[in-house]
Coordinates of C-alpha atoms in Angstrom, one line a residue:
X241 CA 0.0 0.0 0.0
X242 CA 1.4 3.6 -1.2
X243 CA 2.4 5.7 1.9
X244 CA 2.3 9.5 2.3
X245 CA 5.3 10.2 4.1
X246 CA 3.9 13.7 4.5
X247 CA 0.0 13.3 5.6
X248 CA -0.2 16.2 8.1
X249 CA -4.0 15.1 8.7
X250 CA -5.2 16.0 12.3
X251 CA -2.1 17.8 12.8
X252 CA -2.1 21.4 14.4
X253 CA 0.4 24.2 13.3
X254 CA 1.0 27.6 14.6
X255 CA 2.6 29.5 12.3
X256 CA 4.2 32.9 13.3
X257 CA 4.6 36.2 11.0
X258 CA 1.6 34.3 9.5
X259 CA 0.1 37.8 7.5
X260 CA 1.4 37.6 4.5
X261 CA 5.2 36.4 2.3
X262 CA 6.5 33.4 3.4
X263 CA 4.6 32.8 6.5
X264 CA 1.2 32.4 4.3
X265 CA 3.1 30.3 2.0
X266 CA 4.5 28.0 4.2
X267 CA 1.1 27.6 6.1
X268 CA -0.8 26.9 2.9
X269 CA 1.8 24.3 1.8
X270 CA 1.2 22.8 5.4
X271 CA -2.8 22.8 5.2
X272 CA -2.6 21.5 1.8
X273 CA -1.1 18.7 3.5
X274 CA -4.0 18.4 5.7
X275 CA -2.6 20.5 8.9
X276 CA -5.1 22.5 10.9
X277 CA -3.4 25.9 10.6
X278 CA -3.0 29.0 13.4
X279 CA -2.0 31.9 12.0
X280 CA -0.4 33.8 14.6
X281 CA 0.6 37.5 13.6
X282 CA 0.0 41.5 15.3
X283 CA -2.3 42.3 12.6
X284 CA -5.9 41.1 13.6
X285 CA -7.7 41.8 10.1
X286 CA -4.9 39.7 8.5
X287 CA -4.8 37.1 10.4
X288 CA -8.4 36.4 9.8
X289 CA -8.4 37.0 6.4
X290 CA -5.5 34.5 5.8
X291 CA -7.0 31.7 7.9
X292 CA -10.4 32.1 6.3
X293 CA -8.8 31.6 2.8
X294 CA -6.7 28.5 3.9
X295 CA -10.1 27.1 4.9
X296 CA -11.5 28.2 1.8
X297 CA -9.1 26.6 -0.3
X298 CA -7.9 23.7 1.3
X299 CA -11.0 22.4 3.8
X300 CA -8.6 22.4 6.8
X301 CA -9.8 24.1 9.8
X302 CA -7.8 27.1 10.4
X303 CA -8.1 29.8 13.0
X304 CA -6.3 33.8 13.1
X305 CA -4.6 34.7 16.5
X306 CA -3.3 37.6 16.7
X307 CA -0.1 38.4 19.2
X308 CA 2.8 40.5 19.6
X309 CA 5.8 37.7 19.9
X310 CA 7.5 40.3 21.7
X311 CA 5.0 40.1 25.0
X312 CA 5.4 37.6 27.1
X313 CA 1.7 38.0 28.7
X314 CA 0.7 37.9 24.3
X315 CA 2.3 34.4 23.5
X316 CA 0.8 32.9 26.9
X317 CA -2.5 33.9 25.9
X318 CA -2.7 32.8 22.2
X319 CA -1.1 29.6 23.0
X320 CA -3.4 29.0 25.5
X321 CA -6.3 30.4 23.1
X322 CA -4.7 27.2 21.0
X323 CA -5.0 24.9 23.3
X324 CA -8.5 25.8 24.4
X325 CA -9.8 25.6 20.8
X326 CA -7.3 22.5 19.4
X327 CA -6.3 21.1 22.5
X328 CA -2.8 20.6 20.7
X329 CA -0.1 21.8 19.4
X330 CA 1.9 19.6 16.9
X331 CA 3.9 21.6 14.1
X332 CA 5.5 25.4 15.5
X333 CA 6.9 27.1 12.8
X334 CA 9.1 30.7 13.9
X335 CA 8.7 32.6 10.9
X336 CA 7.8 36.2 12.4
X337 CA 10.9 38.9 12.0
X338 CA 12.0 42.0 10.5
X339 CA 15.4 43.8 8.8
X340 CA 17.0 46.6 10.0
X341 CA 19.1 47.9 6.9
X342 CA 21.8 50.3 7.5
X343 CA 25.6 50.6 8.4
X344 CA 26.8 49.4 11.3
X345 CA 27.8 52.6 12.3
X346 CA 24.7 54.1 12.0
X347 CA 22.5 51.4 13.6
X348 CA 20.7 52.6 16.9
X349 CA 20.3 50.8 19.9
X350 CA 16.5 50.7 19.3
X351 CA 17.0 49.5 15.8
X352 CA 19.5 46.6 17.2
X353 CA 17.5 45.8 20.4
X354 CA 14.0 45.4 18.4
X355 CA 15.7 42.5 15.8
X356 CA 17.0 40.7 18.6
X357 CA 13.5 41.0 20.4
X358 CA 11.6 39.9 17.4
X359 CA 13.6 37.9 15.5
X360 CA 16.0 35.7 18.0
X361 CA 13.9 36.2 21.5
X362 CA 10.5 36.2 20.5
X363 CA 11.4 33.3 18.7
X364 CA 12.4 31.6 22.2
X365 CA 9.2 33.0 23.7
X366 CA 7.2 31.0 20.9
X367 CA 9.4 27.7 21.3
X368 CA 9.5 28.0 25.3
X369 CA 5.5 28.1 25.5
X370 CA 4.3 25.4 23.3
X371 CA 6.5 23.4 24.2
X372 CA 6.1 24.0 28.1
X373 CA 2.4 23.7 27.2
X374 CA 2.1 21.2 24.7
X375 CA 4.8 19.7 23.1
X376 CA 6.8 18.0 26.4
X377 CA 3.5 16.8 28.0
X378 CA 2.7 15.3 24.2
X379 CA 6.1 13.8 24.2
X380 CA 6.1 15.2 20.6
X381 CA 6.7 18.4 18.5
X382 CA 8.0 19.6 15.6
X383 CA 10.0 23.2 15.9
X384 CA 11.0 24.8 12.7
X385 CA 12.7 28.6 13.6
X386 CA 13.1 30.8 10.3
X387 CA 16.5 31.9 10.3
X388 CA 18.2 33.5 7.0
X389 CA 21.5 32.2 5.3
X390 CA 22.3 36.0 6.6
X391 CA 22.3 33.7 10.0
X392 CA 25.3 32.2 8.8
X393 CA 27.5 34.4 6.5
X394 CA 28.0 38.5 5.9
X395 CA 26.9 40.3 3.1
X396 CA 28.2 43.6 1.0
X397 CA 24.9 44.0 -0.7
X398 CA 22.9 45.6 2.1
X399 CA 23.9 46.0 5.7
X400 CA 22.5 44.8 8.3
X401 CA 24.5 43.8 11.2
X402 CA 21.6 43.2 13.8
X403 CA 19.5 41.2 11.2
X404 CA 22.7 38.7 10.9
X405 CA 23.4 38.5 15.2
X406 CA 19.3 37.7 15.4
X407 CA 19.5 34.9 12.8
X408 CA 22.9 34.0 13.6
X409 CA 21.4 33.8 17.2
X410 CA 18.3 31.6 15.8
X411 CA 20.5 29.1 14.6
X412 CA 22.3 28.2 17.7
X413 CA 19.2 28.9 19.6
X414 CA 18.1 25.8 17.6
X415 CA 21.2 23.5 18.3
X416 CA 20.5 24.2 22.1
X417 CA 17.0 23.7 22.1
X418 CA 17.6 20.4 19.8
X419 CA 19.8 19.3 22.5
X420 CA 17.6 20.0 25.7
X421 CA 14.4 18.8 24.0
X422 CA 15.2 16.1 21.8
X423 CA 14.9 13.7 24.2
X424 CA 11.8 14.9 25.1
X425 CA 10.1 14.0 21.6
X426 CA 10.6 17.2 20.0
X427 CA 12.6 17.9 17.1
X428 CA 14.1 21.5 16.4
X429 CA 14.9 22.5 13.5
X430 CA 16.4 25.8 11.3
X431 CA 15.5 26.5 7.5
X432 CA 17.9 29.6 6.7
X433 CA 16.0 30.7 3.4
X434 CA 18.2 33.0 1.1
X435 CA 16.6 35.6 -1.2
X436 CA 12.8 35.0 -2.2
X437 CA 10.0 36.1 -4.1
X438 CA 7.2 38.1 -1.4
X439 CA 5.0 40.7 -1.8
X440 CA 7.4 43.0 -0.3
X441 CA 10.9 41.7 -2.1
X442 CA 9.8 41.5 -5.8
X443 CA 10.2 44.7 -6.9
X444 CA 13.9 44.5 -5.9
X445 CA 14.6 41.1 -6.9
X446 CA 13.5 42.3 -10.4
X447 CA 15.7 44.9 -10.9
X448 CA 18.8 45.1 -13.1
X449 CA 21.4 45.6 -10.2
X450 CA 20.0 42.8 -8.5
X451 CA 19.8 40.3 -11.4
X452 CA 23.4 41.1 -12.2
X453 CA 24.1 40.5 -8.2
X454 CA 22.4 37.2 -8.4
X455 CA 24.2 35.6 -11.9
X456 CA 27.2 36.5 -9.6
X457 CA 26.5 35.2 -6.3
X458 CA 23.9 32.7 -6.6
X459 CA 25.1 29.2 -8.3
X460 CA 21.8 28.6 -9.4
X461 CA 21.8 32.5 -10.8
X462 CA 18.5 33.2 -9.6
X463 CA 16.2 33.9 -6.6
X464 CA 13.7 31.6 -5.1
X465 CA 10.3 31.6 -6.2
X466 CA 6.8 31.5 -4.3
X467 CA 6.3 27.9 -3.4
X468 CA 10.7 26.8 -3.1
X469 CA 10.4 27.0 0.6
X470 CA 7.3 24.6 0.4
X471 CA 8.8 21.3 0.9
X472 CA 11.8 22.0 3.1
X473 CA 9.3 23.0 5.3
X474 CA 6.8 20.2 5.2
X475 CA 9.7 18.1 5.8
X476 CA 10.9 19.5 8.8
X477 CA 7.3 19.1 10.4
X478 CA 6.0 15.7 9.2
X479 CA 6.5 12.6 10.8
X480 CA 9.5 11.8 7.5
X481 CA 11.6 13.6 9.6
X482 CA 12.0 11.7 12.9
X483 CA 15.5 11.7 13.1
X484 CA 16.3 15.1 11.9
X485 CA 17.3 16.7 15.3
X486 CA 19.0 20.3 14.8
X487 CA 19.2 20.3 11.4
X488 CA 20.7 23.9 9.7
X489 CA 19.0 23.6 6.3
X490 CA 20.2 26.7 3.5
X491 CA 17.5 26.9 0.9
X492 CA 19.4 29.8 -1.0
X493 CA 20.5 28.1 -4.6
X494 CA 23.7 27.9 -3.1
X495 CA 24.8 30.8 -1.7
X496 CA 26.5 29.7 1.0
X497 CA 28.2 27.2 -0.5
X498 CA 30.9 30.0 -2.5

């Protein structure tokens, strides 16, 4: 009998930064599996909208919780909201951050303080309270944090010296929490996506400077397109990856490999 090494039915992921880019895309390639999706983001309206339309096109049931990854008091509360209306929590995925862009020089102590709160801590926040909640008393969970292949190398194109100590911060967050929690029936995991093709990006992904930039830099000469970041990430959370324990996975056409 065939086997679907990737059958997410009855399953329940929260996926952060869930509003729109790469958070809605890897939550639809989840409930297309058959997930039940939570997307989790600040924006109320958008939140709702998204988790309609994933119940609209894919028959999963999905819910919109808003929260502020930064407040400790917010991620108690929509975890728990989970829990009260799921009562489980399978699949996290730690997609919510942002990007400070400037020189080092002229990065301010707000700018440099509110990556690391967002990106690297709210991402423990997330982590530490489903799987306090959920996950250990399970005795199973999937954790997949969105770093950035900026987590593990520099860049000259555009800098931005607190994005790369957040995500650089994210990925050995995930070795630790690998280590403390495996045993416990929960794997954690990093995707560190390279440059892709949002909403927000595509404008400068199309242009001349950056095509040039990306025949150069990129083995695979190009950017990734919506739907590349689809299967690493329904990987990472299925049940195929039960002995995939702290994984650093690039999905950047091989740019970290020059």
């Amino acid at each position: 009998m065939a086997k679907n090494y990737f059958d997410l039915t009855g399953q329940v992921a929260v996926v952060t930064g869930c509003s729109s880019g790469l958070g809605v895309q890897m939550a639809r390639a989840l409930a297309n599996q058959g997930a039940k999706i939570v997307a989790l983001a600040r924006r109320k309206n958008m939140v709702e909208e998204v988790a309609a339309q994933l119940t609209a096109d894919y028959g999963v049931e999905a819910i919109g919780v808003p929260c502020d990854i930064t407040s400790t008091e917010a991620v108690e509360a929509a975890v728990q909201t989970v829990l009260d209306r799921f009562g489980r929590i399978d699949i996290l995925i730690n997609n919510a951050g942002t990007g400070a862009v400037a020189p080092a020089e002229d990065i301010t102590d707000e700018q440099f303080s509110n990556e690391v709160n967002i990106d690297l801590f709210g991402s423990f926040k997330m982590a530490r309270e489903v799987a306090k909640k959920a996950m250990i008393p399970a005795g199973y969970g999937r954790i997949i944090n969105i770093a950035s292949m900026y987590g593990l190398v520099g860049n000259k194109i555009a800098p931005a010296s607190p994005y790369h100590a957040a995500k650089g911060g994210v990925v050995n967050l995930t070795r630790a929490l690998a280590c403390e929690w495996g045993e416990k029936g929960i794997n954690v995991n990093a995707i560190c996506p390279g440059y892709f093709e949002t909403p927000l990006t595509k404008e400068t992904l199309e242009t001349e400077f950056f095509q040039n930039y990306a025949h150069t830099m990129i083995p695979l000469a190009r950017y990734g397109k919506e739907g590349e970041l689809d299967t690493a990430a329904i990987f990472l959370a299925s049940p195929a990856s039960t002995y995939v324990n702290g994984c650093i996975l690039p999905v950047d056409g091989g740019y970290t490999s020059l």
